Amino acid sequence: MLIIKNNAGLQVFIAAAQKKGQRIGFVPTMGALHEGHLALVRHAASLSDIVVCSIFVNPTQFNDPSDLEKYPRPITRDIHLLHNVGCTVVYLPSVDDVYPPGLNTSMRLKPGPLSEVMEGEFRPGHFAGVMQVVNRLLDLVTPDYLIMGQKDYQQVAIIRFMLQSLKSTVELVVSPTIREKDGLAMSSRNVRLTKAWRSHAPLIHKTLSLVRGQLNQKTLQTIEKEGIEALEEVGFRPEYFRVVDGETLQQIKDPSHHDHIVVCTAAWAGDVRLIDNVILKP
Ligand code: PAF
């Protein structure tokens, strides 16, 4: 496994791989890796000849400076974890590599209605930053496959929209959410949960999963209200609990009118913000 810290090194490696006709799988991350990320790398390795995993805490997607500051950065541990999971290159660019002074990396493409709901309501500018960094990293890595996790359902929808809008040839591959045994979705933020919050945290997945049995029995308004109440009961501060169309991400009124349905939530567990979703109609 190679560790490449700058664009020049990456370009040499990518050019040599492409000359040999090797297919490149790319897993972008912000580090603080866990089993969920490793599953993405393994998935990438099953599709491609070489796998590039980037670790870059992207400043442009944080709307809260203290969240950026608190973001965990256990780089030595991350590199160690990437051994033996099929990762060929760990790419560790600096801010200047991703956003070189003098290069306009801002995107004219706007994420539109997909980014105005849920995460977009509570993290203004977040998805513009995600699109900017993913677009820039794709320019640098030039992969055949981009592998992302279903846990960030809205992020995946926006990146799909971006790739389609830019007529990109990169194939987006979505990997299922990896969960702890008790159902908690794996996330880099979980390490910041206190012991008490860690014990409450599985309730998020449990509450989302209950919606499956309720979809044809209760109104969507009741389902969403009860979801919020169930989380509030143990002290979570939910920001949203929504049953949405799986493609447009807009709230739905009648499940029978939609081919794809997903229920998504974001809730604060103390000072840690957790998100999760369950696909109700795949
Ligand atoms: O999901 C993440 O970790 C980030 O949003 C991503 C895709 C690596 C872009 O910084």
PDB file of C-alpha atoms and ligand atoms in Angstrom:
ATOM      1  CA  MET A   1       0.000   0.000   0.000  1.00  0.00           C
ATOM      2  CA  LEU A   2       1.367   3.380  -1.051  1.00  0.00           C
ATOM      3  CA  ILE A   3       0.908   6.610   0.852  1.00  0.00           C
ATOM      4  CA  ILE A   4       0.781   9.586  -1.477  1.00  0.00           C
ATOM      5  CA  LYS A   5       0.735  13.054  -0.002  1.00  0.00           C
ATOM      6  CA  ASN A   6       0.609  15.350  -3.002  1.00  0.00           C
ATOM      7  CA  ASN A   7      -0.940  15.716  -6.431  1.00  0.00           C
ATOM      8  CA  ALA A   8       2.299  15.264  -8.368  1.00  0.00           C
ATOM      9  CA  GLY A   9       2.813  11.804  -6.830  1.00  0.00           C
ATOM     10  CA  LEU A  10      -0.804  10.883  -7.426  1.00  0.00           C
ATOM     11  CA  GLN A  11      -0.671  11.921 -11.098  1.00  0.00           C
ATOM     12  CA  VAL A  12       2.401   9.731 -11.739  1.00  0.00           C
ATOM     13  CA  PHE A  13       0.709   6.743 -10.132  1.00  0.00           C
ATOM     14  CA  ILE A  14      -2.640   7.233 -11.908  1.00  0.00           C
ATOM     15  CA  ALA A  15      -0.994   7.722 -15.316  1.00  0.00           C
ATOM     16  CA  ALA A  16       0.993   4.466 -14.906  1.00  0.00           C
ATOM     17  CA  ALA A  17      -2.132   2.539 -13.828  1.00  0.00           C
ATOM     18  CA  GLN A  18      -4.181   3.868 -16.729  1.00  0.00           C
ATOM     19  CA  LYS A  19      -1.399   3.034 -19.169  1.00  0.00           C
ATOM     20  CA  LYS A  20      -1.671  -0.575 -17.995  1.00  0.00           C
ATOM     21  CA  GLY A  21      -5.457  -0.440 -18.511  1.00  0.00           C
ATOM     22  CA  GLN A  22      -6.122  -0.867 -14.790  1.00  0.00           C
ATOM     23  CA  ARG A  23      -9.536   0.098 -13.497  1.00  0.00           C
ATOM     24  CA  ILE A  24      -9.549   2.510 -10.586  1.00  0.00           C
ATOM     25  CA  GLY A  25     -11.977   2.436  -7.676  1.00  0.00           C
ATOM     26  CA  PHE A  26     -12.128   5.531  -5.480  1.00  0.00           C
ATOM     27  CA  VAL A  27     -13.317   5.841  -1.884  1.00  0.00           C
ATOM     28  CA  PRO A  28     -13.314   9.451  -0.635  1.00  0.00           C
ATOM     29  CA  THR A  29     -13.269   9.798   3.167  1.00  0.00           C
ATOM     30  CA  MET A  30     -12.616  12.356   5.846  1.00  0.00           C
ATOM     31  CA  GLY A  31     -10.721   9.791   7.926  1.00  0.00           C
ATOM     32  CA  ALA A  32     -11.552   8.561  11.437  1.00  0.00           C
ATOM     33  CA  LEU A  33     -12.124   5.309   9.621  1.00  0.00           C
ATOM     34  CA  HIS A  34     -14.335   2.509  10.873  1.00  0.00           C
ATOM     35  CA  GLU A  35     -15.648  -0.794   9.580  1.00  0.00           C
ATOM     36  CA  GLY A  36     -18.126   1.093   7.339  1.00  0.00           C
ATOM     37  CA  HIS A  37     -15.280   2.762   5.427  1.00  0.00           C
ATOM     38  CA  LEU A  38     -13.355  -0.503   5.245  1.00  0.00           C
ATOM     39  CA  ALA A  39     -16.425  -2.150   3.693  1.00  0.00           C
ATOM     40  CA  LEU A  40     -16.394   0.577   1.015  1.00  0.00           C
ATOM     41  CA  VAL A  41     -12.723  -0.123   0.301  1.00  0.00           C
ATOM     42  CA  ARG A  42     -13.384  -3.877   0.088  1.00  0.00           C
ATOM     43  CA  HIS A  43     -16.317  -3.190  -2.247  1.00  0.00           C
ATOM     44  CA  ALA A  44     -14.058  -0.981  -4.396  1.00  0.00           C
ATOM     45  CA  ALA A  45     -11.409  -3.730  -4.487  1.00  0.00           C
ATOM     46  CA  SER A  46     -13.994  -6.261  -5.679  1.00  0.00           C
ATOM     47  CA  LEU A  47     -14.720  -4.054  -8.730  1.00  0.00           C
ATOM     48  CA  SER A  48     -11.368  -2.546  -9.627  1.00  0.00           C
ATOM     49  CA  ASP A  49      -7.692  -3.320 -10.156  1.00  0.00           C
ATOM     50  CA  ILE A  50      -6.524  -0.545  -7.892  1.00  0.00           C
ATOM     51  CA  VAL A  51      -8.230   1.310  -5.069  1.00  0.00           C
ATOM     52  CA  VAL A  52      -7.482   4.883  -4.053  1.00  0.00           C
ATOM     53  CA  CYS A  53      -8.788   5.933  -0.653  1.00  0.00           C
ATOM     54  CA  SER A  54      -8.501   9.640   0.121  1.00  0.00           C
ATOM     55  CA  ILE A  55      -8.435  11.081   3.611  1.00  0.00           C
ATOM     56  CA  PHE A  56      -9.194  14.781   3.560  1.00  0.00           C
ATOM     57  CA  VAL A  57     -11.201  16.727   6.124  1.00  0.00           C
ATOM     58  CA  ASN A  58     -12.856  19.128   3.722  1.00  0.00           C
ATOM     59  CA  PRO A  59     -13.226  22.579   5.280  1.00  0.00           C
ATOM     60  CA  THR A  60     -15.773  23.785   2.704  1.00  0.00           C
ATOM     61  CA  GLN A  61     -18.494  21.355   3.826  1.00  0.00           C
ATOM     62  CA  PHE A  62     -18.508  22.398   7.496  1.00  0.00           C
ATOM     63  CA  ASN A  63     -20.972  25.155   8.253  1.00  0.00           C
ATOM     64  CA  ASP A  64     -19.986  25.064  11.927  1.00  0.00           C
ATOM     65  CA  PRO A  65     -16.285  25.909  12.565  1.00  0.00           C
ATOM     66  CA  SER A  66     -16.301  24.077  15.923  1.00  0.00           C
ATOM     67  CA  ASP A  67     -17.536  20.892  14.180  1.00  0.00           C
ATOM     68  CA  LEU A  68     -14.562  21.161  11.791  1.00  0.00           C
ATOM     69  CA  GLU A  69     -12.207  21.710  14.698  1.00  0.00           C
ATOM     70  CA  LYS A  70     -13.621  18.777  16.695  1.00  0.00           C
ATOM     71  CA  TYR A  71     -13.575  16.391  13.730  1.00  0.00           C
ATOM     72  CA  PRO A  72     -11.368  13.428  14.771  1.00  0.00           C
ATOM     73  CA  ARG A  73      -8.095  12.996  12.816  1.00  0.00           C
ATOM     74  CA  PRO A  74      -6.433   9.710  13.924  1.00  0.00           C
ATOM     75  CA  ILE A  75      -4.276   9.472  10.809  1.00  0.00           C
ATOM     76  CA  THR A  76      -1.770   6.828  11.988  1.00  0.00           C
ATOM     77  CA  ARG A  77      -4.600   4.546  13.072  1.00  0.00           C
ATOM     78  CA  ASP A  78      -6.452   5.171   9.771  1.00  0.00           C
ATOM     79  CA  ILE A  79      -3.431   4.155   7.705  1.00  0.00           C
ATOM     80  CA  HIS A  80      -3.002   1.053   9.833  1.00  0.00           C
ATOM     81  CA  LEU A  81      -6.664   0.078   9.269  1.00  0.00           C
ATOM     82  CA  LEU A  82      -6.316   0.396   5.508  1.00  0.00           C
ATOM     83  CA  HIS A  83      -3.686  -2.353   5.375  1.00  0.00           C
ATOM     84  CA  ASN A  84      -5.079  -5.684   4.156  1.00  0.00           C
ATOM     85  CA  VAL A  85      -8.508  -4.463   2.987  1.00  0.00           C
ATOM     86  CA  GLY A  86      -7.536  -4.027  -0.664  1.00  0.00           C
ATOM     87  CA  CYS A  87      -6.439  -0.388  -0.584  1.00  0.00           C
ATOM     88  CA  THR A  88      -3.658   0.333  -3.112  1.00  0.00           C
ATOM     89  CA  VAL A  89      -3.118   4.033  -2.432  1.00  0.00           C
ATOM     90  CA  VAL A  90      -3.917   6.191   0.579  1.00  0.00           C
ATOM     91  CA  TYR A  91      -4.092   9.704  -0.761  1.00  0.00           C
ATOM     92  CA  LEU A  92      -3.550  12.402   1.868  1.00  0.00           C
ATOM     93  CA  PRO A  93      -3.771  15.743   0.094  1.00  0.00           C
ATOM     94  CA  SER A  94      -3.252  19.078   1.816  1.00  0.00           C
ATOM     95  CA  VAL A  95      -5.798  21.903   1.580  1.00  0.00           C
ATOM     96  CA  ASP A  96      -3.534  23.529  -1.031  1.00  0.00           C
ATOM     97  CA  ASP A  97      -3.513  20.326  -3.113  1.00  0.00           C
ATOM     98  CA  VAL A  98      -7.297  20.230  -3.210  1.00  0.00           C
ATOM     99  CA  TYR A  99      -7.827  23.974  -3.405  1.00  0.00           C
ATOM    100  CA  PRO A 100      -4.625  25.403  -4.934  1.00  0.00           C
ATOM    101  CA  PRO A 101      -4.473  29.165  -4.553  1.00  0.00           C
ATOM    102  CA  GLY A 102      -5.293  30.690  -7.924  1.00  0.00           C
ATOM    103  CA  LEU A 103      -7.341  27.712  -9.170  1.00  0.00           C
ATOM    104  CA  ASN A 104     -11.073  28.279  -9.251  1.00  0.00           C
ATOM    105  CA  THR A 105     -12.485  25.067  -7.793  1.00  0.00           C
ATOM    106  CA  SER A 106     -15.959  26.462  -7.099  1.00  0.00           C
ATOM    107  CA  MET A 107     -18.750  24.810  -9.052  1.00  0.00           C
ATOM    108  CA  ARG A 108     -21.284  26.519 -11.209  1.00  0.00           C
ATOM    109  CA  LEU A 109     -23.612  23.558 -10.807  1.00  0.00           C
ATOM    110  CA  LYS A 110     -26.014  24.111  -7.921  1.00  0.00           C
ATOM    111  CA  PRO A 111     -27.325  21.067  -6.034  1.00  0.00           C
ATOM    112  CA  GLY A 112     -30.894  22.468  -6.244  1.00  0.00           C
ATOM    113  CA  PRO A 113     -34.000  21.049  -4.498  1.00  0.00           C
ATOM    114  CA  LEU A 114     -32.219  17.835  -3.418  1.00  0.00           C
ATOM    115  CA  SER A 115     -30.024  19.925  -1.151  1.00  0.00           C
ATOM    116  CA  GLU A 116     -32.737  22.175   0.252  1.00  0.00           C
ATOM    117  CA  VAL A 117     -34.403  19.547   2.442  1.00  0.00           C
ATOM    118  CA  MET A 118     -33.289  17.605   5.544  1.00  0.00           C
ATOM    119  CA  GLU A 119     -29.509  18.051   5.929  1.00  0.00           C
ATOM    120  CA  GLY A 120     -29.708  21.115   3.688  1.00  0.00           C
ATOM    121  CA  GLU A 121     -32.165  22.819   6.047  1.00  0.00           C
ATOM    122  CA  PHE A 122     -29.914  22.352   9.041  1.00  0.00           C
ATOM    123  CA  ARG A 123     -26.463  22.554   7.430  1.00  0.00           C
ATOM    124  CA  PRO A 124     -26.671  25.388   4.905  1.00  0.00           C
ATOM    125  CA  GLY A 125     -23.905  25.230   2.290  1.00  0.00           C
ATOM    126  CA  HIS A 126     -22.895  21.710   3.331  1.00  0.00           C
ATOM    127  CA  PHE A 127     -23.771  20.000   0.047  1.00  0.00           C
ATOM    128  CA  ALA A 128     -22.229  22.745  -2.087  1.00  0.00           C
ATOM    129  CA  GLY A 129     -18.992  21.947  -0.214  1.00  0.00           C
ATOM    130  CA  VAL A 130     -19.442  18.187  -0.677  1.00  0.00           C
ATOM    131  CA  MET A 131     -20.041  18.593  -4.426  1.00  0.00           C
ATOM    132  CA  GLN A 132     -17.045  20.890  -4.728  1.00  0.00           C
ATOM    133  CA  VAL A 133     -14.652  18.504  -2.998  1.00  0.00           C
ATOM    134  CA  VAL A 134     -15.934  15.318  -4.648  1.00  0.00           C
ATOM    135  CA  ASN A 135     -15.786  16.968  -8.066  1.00  0.00           C
ATOM    136  CA  ARG A 136     -12.231  18.164  -7.420  1.00  0.00           C
ATOM    137  CA  LEU A 137     -11.099  14.775  -6.076  1.00  0.00           C
ATOM    138  CA  LEU A 138     -12.643  13.026  -9.096  1.00  0.00           C
ATOM    139  CA  ASP A 139     -10.643  15.366 -11.351  1.00  0.00           C
ATOM    140  CA  LEU A 140      -7.464  14.363  -9.523  1.00  0.00           C
ATOM    141  CA  VAL A 141      -8.081  10.628  -9.142  1.00  0.00           C
ATOM    142  CA  THR A 142      -9.983  10.083 -12.435  1.00  0.00           C
ATOM    143  CA  PRO A 143     -11.542   6.803 -11.239  1.00  0.00           C
ATOM    144  CA  ASP A 144     -13.807   4.384 -13.050  1.00  0.00           C
ATOM    145  CA  TYR A 145     -15.863   3.752  -9.897  1.00  0.00           C
ATOM    146  CA  LEU A 146     -16.804   6.038  -7.036  1.00  0.00           C
ATOM    147  CA  ILE A 147     -17.882   4.054  -3.990  1.00  0.00           C
ATOM    148  CA  MET A 148     -20.065   5.753  -1.357  1.00  0.00           C
ATOM    149  CA  GLY A 149     -22.120   4.576   1.602  1.00  0.00           C
ATOM    150  CA  GLN A 150     -25.916   4.448   1.840  1.00  0.00           C
ATOM    151  CA  LYS A 151     -25.702   5.886   5.341  1.00  0.00           C
ATOM    152  CA  ASP A 152     -25.306   9.335   3.745  1.00  0.00           C
ATOM    153  CA  TYR A 153     -28.378   8.813   1.581  1.00  0.00           C
ATOM    154  CA  GLN A 154     -28.868  12.474   0.697  1.00  0.00           C
ATOM    155  CA  GLN A 155     -25.176  12.941  -0.088  1.00  0.00           C
ATOM    156  CA  VAL A 156     -25.322   9.983  -2.476  1.00  0.00           C
ATOM    157  CA  ALA A 157     -28.430  11.418  -4.202  1.00  0.00           C
ATOM    158  CA  ILE A 158     -26.667  14.752  -4.688  1.00  0.00           C
ATOM    159  CA  ILE A 159     -23.477  13.187  -6.026  1.00  0.00           C
ATOM    160  CA  ARG A 160     -25.578  11.065  -8.415  1.00  0.00           C
ATOM    161  CA  PHE A 161     -27.268  14.270  -9.596  1.00  0.00           C
ATOM    162  CA  MET A 162     -23.844  15.918 -10.006  1.00  0.00           C
ATOM    163  CA  LEU A 163     -22.415  13.041 -12.047  1.00  0.00           C
ATOM    164  CA  GLN A 164     -25.497  12.969 -14.270  1.00  0.00           C
ATOM    165  CA  SER A 165     -25.503  16.752 -14.737  1.00  0.00           C
ATOM    166  CA  LEU A 166     -21.803  16.797 -15.635  1.00  0.00           C
ATOM    167  CA  LYS A 167     -22.283  13.760 -17.929  1.00  0.00           C
ATOM    168  CA  SER A 168     -19.489  12.063 -16.007  1.00  0.00           C
ATOM    169  CA  THR A 169     -18.367   8.590 -17.017  1.00  0.00           C
ATOM    170  CA  VAL A 170     -17.600   7.706 -13.389  1.00  0.00           C
ATOM    171  CA  GLU A 171     -19.888   4.947 -12.148  1.00  0.00           C
ATOM    172  CA  LEU A 172     -21.373   5.606  -8.706  1.00  0.00           C
ATOM    173  CA  VAL A 173     -21.592   2.472  -6.581  1.00  0.00           C
ATOM    174  CA  VAL A 174     -23.585   2.594  -3.343  1.00  0.00           C
ATOM    175  CA  SER A 175     -22.615   0.263  -0.524  1.00  0.00           C
ATOM    176  CA  PRO A 176     -25.052  -0.718   2.255  1.00  0.00           C
ATOM    177  CA  THR A 177     -24.797   0.864   5.708  1.00  0.00           C
ATOM    178  CA  ILE A 178     -22.633  -1.108   8.116  1.00  0.00           C
ATOM    179  CA  ARG A 179     -24.079  -1.289  11.622  1.00  0.00           C
ATOM    180  CA  GLU A 180     -22.904  -2.205  15.078  1.00  0.00           C
ATOM    181  CA  LYS A 181     -24.509  -5.381  16.471  1.00  0.00           C
ATOM    182  CA  ASP A 182     -27.154  -3.261  18.226  1.00  0.00           C
ATOM    183  CA  GLY A 183     -28.124  -1.487  14.988  1.00  0.00           C
ATOM    184  CA  LEU A 184     -26.250   1.804  15.408  1.00  0.00           C
ATOM    185  CA  ALA A 185     -24.983   2.938  12.007  1.00  0.00           C
ATOM    186  CA  MET A 186     -21.189   3.143  12.005  1.00  0.00           C
ATOM    187  CA  SER A 187     -20.001   6.736  11.902  1.00  0.00           C
ATOM    188  CA  SER A 188     -16.803   8.615  12.641  1.00  0.00           C
ATOM    189  CA  ARG A 189     -18.803  10.662  15.126  1.00  0.00           C
ATOM    190  CA  ASN A 190     -19.729   7.632  17.275  1.00  0.00           C
ATOM    191  CA  VAL A 191     -16.393   7.780  19.132  1.00  0.00           C
ATOM    192  CA  ARG A 192     -17.517  11.096  20.597  1.00  0.00           C
ATOM    193  CA  LEU A 193     -20.672   9.620  22.183  1.00  0.00           C
ATOM    194  CA  THR A 194     -20.634   9.434  25.976  1.00  0.00           C
ATOM    195  CA  LYS A 195     -21.272   6.018  27.491  1.00  0.00           C
ATOM    196  CA  ALA A 196     -24.881   6.978  28.253  1.00  0.00           C
ATOM    197  CA  TRP A 197     -25.529   8.287  24.734  1.00  0.00           C
ATOM    198  CA  ARG A 198     -23.862   5.241  23.190  1.00  0.00           C
ATOM    199  CA  SER A 199     -26.368   3.076  25.053  1.00  0.00           C
ATOM    200  CA  HIS A 200     -29.330   5.156  23.773  1.00  0.00           C
ATOM    201  CA  ALA A 201     -28.025   5.499  20.199  1.00  0.00           C
ATOM    202  CA  PRO A 202     -29.453   2.197  18.775  1.00  0.00           C
ATOM    203  CA  LEU A 203     -32.934   3.678  19.305  1.00  0.00           C
ATOM    204  CA  ILE A 204     -32.404   5.723  16.141  1.00  0.00           C
ATOM    205  CA  HIS A 205     -32.235   2.673  13.883  1.00  0.00           C
ATOM    206  CA  LYS A 206     -34.965   0.920  15.868  1.00  0.00           C
ATOM    207  CA  THR A 207     -37.336   3.879  15.449  1.00  0.00           C
ATOM    208  CA  LEU A 208     -36.567   4.169  11.731  1.00  0.00           C
ATOM    209  CA  SER A 209     -37.079   0.426  11.223  1.00  0.00           C
ATOM    210  CA  LEU A 210     -40.498   0.524  12.911  1.00  0.00           C
ATOM    211  CA  VAL A 211     -41.764   2.724  10.084  1.00  0.00           C
ATOM    212  CA  ARG A 212     -41.665  -0.260   7.734  1.00  0.00           C
ATOM    213  CA  GLY A 213     -44.639  -1.835   9.510  1.00  0.00           C
ATOM    214  CA  GLN A 214     -46.470   1.476   9.895  1.00  0.00           C
ATOM    215  CA  LEU A 215     -46.379   2.730   6.319  1.00  0.00           C
ATOM    216  CA  ASN A 216     -49.770   1.378   5.329  1.00  0.00           C
ATOM    217  CA  GLN A 217     -51.359   1.695   8.771  1.00  0.00           C
ATOM    218  CA  LYS A 218     -50.760   5.258   9.940  1.00  0.00           C
ATOM    219  CA  THR A 219     -50.722   8.640   8.260  1.00  0.00           C
ATOM    220  CA  LEU A 220     -47.280   9.932   7.361  1.00  0.00           C
ATOM    221  CA  GLN A 221     -47.860  12.897   9.639  1.00  0.00           C
ATOM    222  CA  THR A 222     -48.452  10.518  12.581  1.00  0.00           C
ATOM    223  CA  ILE A 223     -45.438   8.364  11.670  1.00  0.00           C
ATOM    224  CA  GLU A 224     -43.144  11.391  11.578  1.00  0.00           C
ATOM    225  CA  LYS A 225     -44.583  12.871  14.786  1.00  0.00           C
ATOM    226  CA  GLU A 226     -44.243   9.559  16.651  1.00  0.00           C
ATOM    227  CA  GLY A 227     -40.689   9.127  15.350  1.00  0.00           C
ATOM    228  CA  ILE A 228     -39.700  12.539  16.731  1.00  0.00           C
ATOM    229  CA  GLU A 229     -41.456  11.800  20.047  1.00  0.00           C
ATOM    230  CA  ALA A 230     -39.784   8.396  20.459  1.00  0.00           C
ATOM    231  CA  LEU A 231     -36.364  10.030  20.078  1.00  0.00           C
ATOM    232  CA  GLU A 232     -37.217  12.971  22.311  1.00  0.00           C
ATOM    233  CA  GLU A 233     -38.429  10.637  25.029  1.00  0.00           C
ATOM    234  CA  VAL A 234     -34.865   9.550  25.856  1.00  0.00           C
ATOM    235  CA  GLY A 235     -33.426  13.042  25.402  1.00  0.00           C
ATOM    236  CA  PHE A 236     -32.347  13.114  21.738  1.00  0.00           C
ATOM    237  CA  ARG A 237     -32.883  16.451  20.001  1.00  0.00           C
ATOM    238  CA  PRO A 238     -34.142  15.346  16.577  1.00  0.00           C
ATOM    239  CA  GLU A 239     -33.876  17.870  13.738  1.00  0.00           C
ATOM    240  CA  TYR A 240     -36.053  15.924  11.328  1.00  0.00           C
ATOM    241  CA  PHE A 241     -37.665  12.517  10.951  1.00  0.00           C
ATOM    242  CA  ARG A 242     -39.031  12.294   7.420  1.00  0.00           C
ATOM    243  CA  VAL A 243     -40.502   9.795   5.052  1.00  0.00           C
ATOM    244  CA  VAL A 244     -39.362  10.953   1.617  1.00  0.00           C
ATOM    245  CA  ASP A 245     -39.327   9.903  -2.005  1.00  0.00           C
ATOM    246  CA  GLY A 246     -36.105   7.950  -2.550  1.00  0.00           C
ATOM    247  CA  GLU A 247     -35.208   9.952  -5.661  1.00  0.00           C
ATOM    248  CA  THR A 248     -36.495  13.496  -5.165  1.00  0.00           C
ATOM    249  CA  LEU A 249     -36.019  13.433  -1.359  1.00  0.00           C
ATOM    250  CA  GLN A 250     -39.232  15.434  -1.017  1.00  0.00           C
ATOM    251  CA  GLN A 251     -41.682  14.512   1.735  1.00  0.00           C
ATOM    252  CA  ILE A 252     -44.392  12.192   0.470  1.00  0.00           C
ATOM    253  CA  LYS A 253     -48.119  12.213   1.100  1.00  0.00           C
ATOM    254  CA  ASP A 254     -49.279   8.867  -0.264  1.00  0.00           C
ATOM    255  CA  PRO A 255     -46.825   5.909  -0.227  1.00  0.00           C
ATOM    256  CA  SER A 256     -48.730   4.146  -3.012  1.00  0.00           C
ATOM    257  CA  HIS A 257     -47.707   6.936  -5.430  1.00  0.00           C
ATOM    258  CA  HIS A 258     -43.970   6.352  -4.956  1.00  0.00           C
ATOM    259  CA  ASP A 259     -41.697   3.578  -6.234  1.00  0.00           C
ATOM    260  CA  HIS A 260     -38.819   4.412  -3.888  1.00  0.00           C
ATOM    261  CA  ILE A 261     -39.329   5.459  -0.276  1.00  0.00           C
ATOM    262  CA  VAL A 262     -36.818   6.109   2.474  1.00  0.00           C
ATOM    263  CA  VAL A 263     -37.151   7.359   6.035  1.00  0.00           C
ATOM    264  CA  CYS A 264     -34.344   9.625   7.213  1.00  0.00           C
ATOM    265  CA  THR A 265     -33.478  11.283  10.489  1.00  0.00           C
ATOM    266  CA  ALA A 266     -30.886  13.506  12.127  1.00  0.00           C
ATOM    267  CA  ALA A 267     -30.753  13.835  15.878  1.00  0.00           C
ATOM    268  CA  TRP A 268     -28.392  15.294  18.442  1.00  0.00           C
ATOM    269  CA  ALA A 269     -27.207  12.841  21.059  1.00  0.00           C
ATOM    270  CA  GLY A 270     -25.773  15.327  23.536  1.00  0.00           C
ATOM    271  CA  ASP A 271     -23.306  17.325  21.429  1.00  0.00           C
ATOM    272  CA  VAL A 272     -22.952  14.653  18.724  1.00  0.00           C
ATOM    273  CA  ARG A 273     -25.125  14.878  15.629  1.00  0.00           C
ATOM    274  CA  LEU A 274     -26.126  11.478  14.244  1.00  0.00           C
ATOM    275  CA  ILE A 275     -27.876  10.709  10.962  1.00  0.00           C
ATOM    276  CA  ASP A 276     -29.366   7.477   9.676  1.00  0.00           C
ATOM    277  CA  ASN A 277     -31.957   6.183   7.221  1.00  0.00           C
ATOM    278  CA  VAL A 278     -33.844   3.026   6.332  1.00  0.00           C
ATOM    279  CA  ILE A 279     -34.979   2.226   2.813  1.00  0.00           C
ATOM    280  CA  LEU A 280     -38.645   1.290   2.915  1.00  0.00           C
ATOM    281  CA  LYS A 281     -39.192   0.683  -0.813  1.00  0.00           C
ATOM    282  CA  PRO A 282     -35.901  -0.067  -2.581  1.00  0.00           C
TER     283      PRO A 282
HETATM  284  O1  PAF B   1     -18.941  11.371   3.446  1.00  0.00           O
HETATM  285  C1  PAF B   1     -17.861  11.954   3.678  1.00  0.00           C
HETATM  286  O2  PAF B   1     -17.028  11.512   4.465  1.00  0.00           O
HETATM  287  C2  PAF B   1     -17.572  13.270   2.966  1.00  0.00           C
HETATM  288  O3  PAF B   1     -18.718  14.031   2.813  1.00  0.00           O
HETATM  289  C3  PAF B   1     -16.849  13.082   1.628  1.00  0.00           C
HETATM  290  C4  PAF B   1     -17.708  12.359   0.618  1.00  0.00           C
HETATM  291  C5  PAF B   1     -15.555  12.314   1.845  1.00  0.00           C
HETATM  292  C6  PAF B   1     -16.494  14.449   1.033  1.00  0.00           C
HETATM  293  O4  PAF B   1     -15.655  15.181   1.881  1.00  0.00           O
END
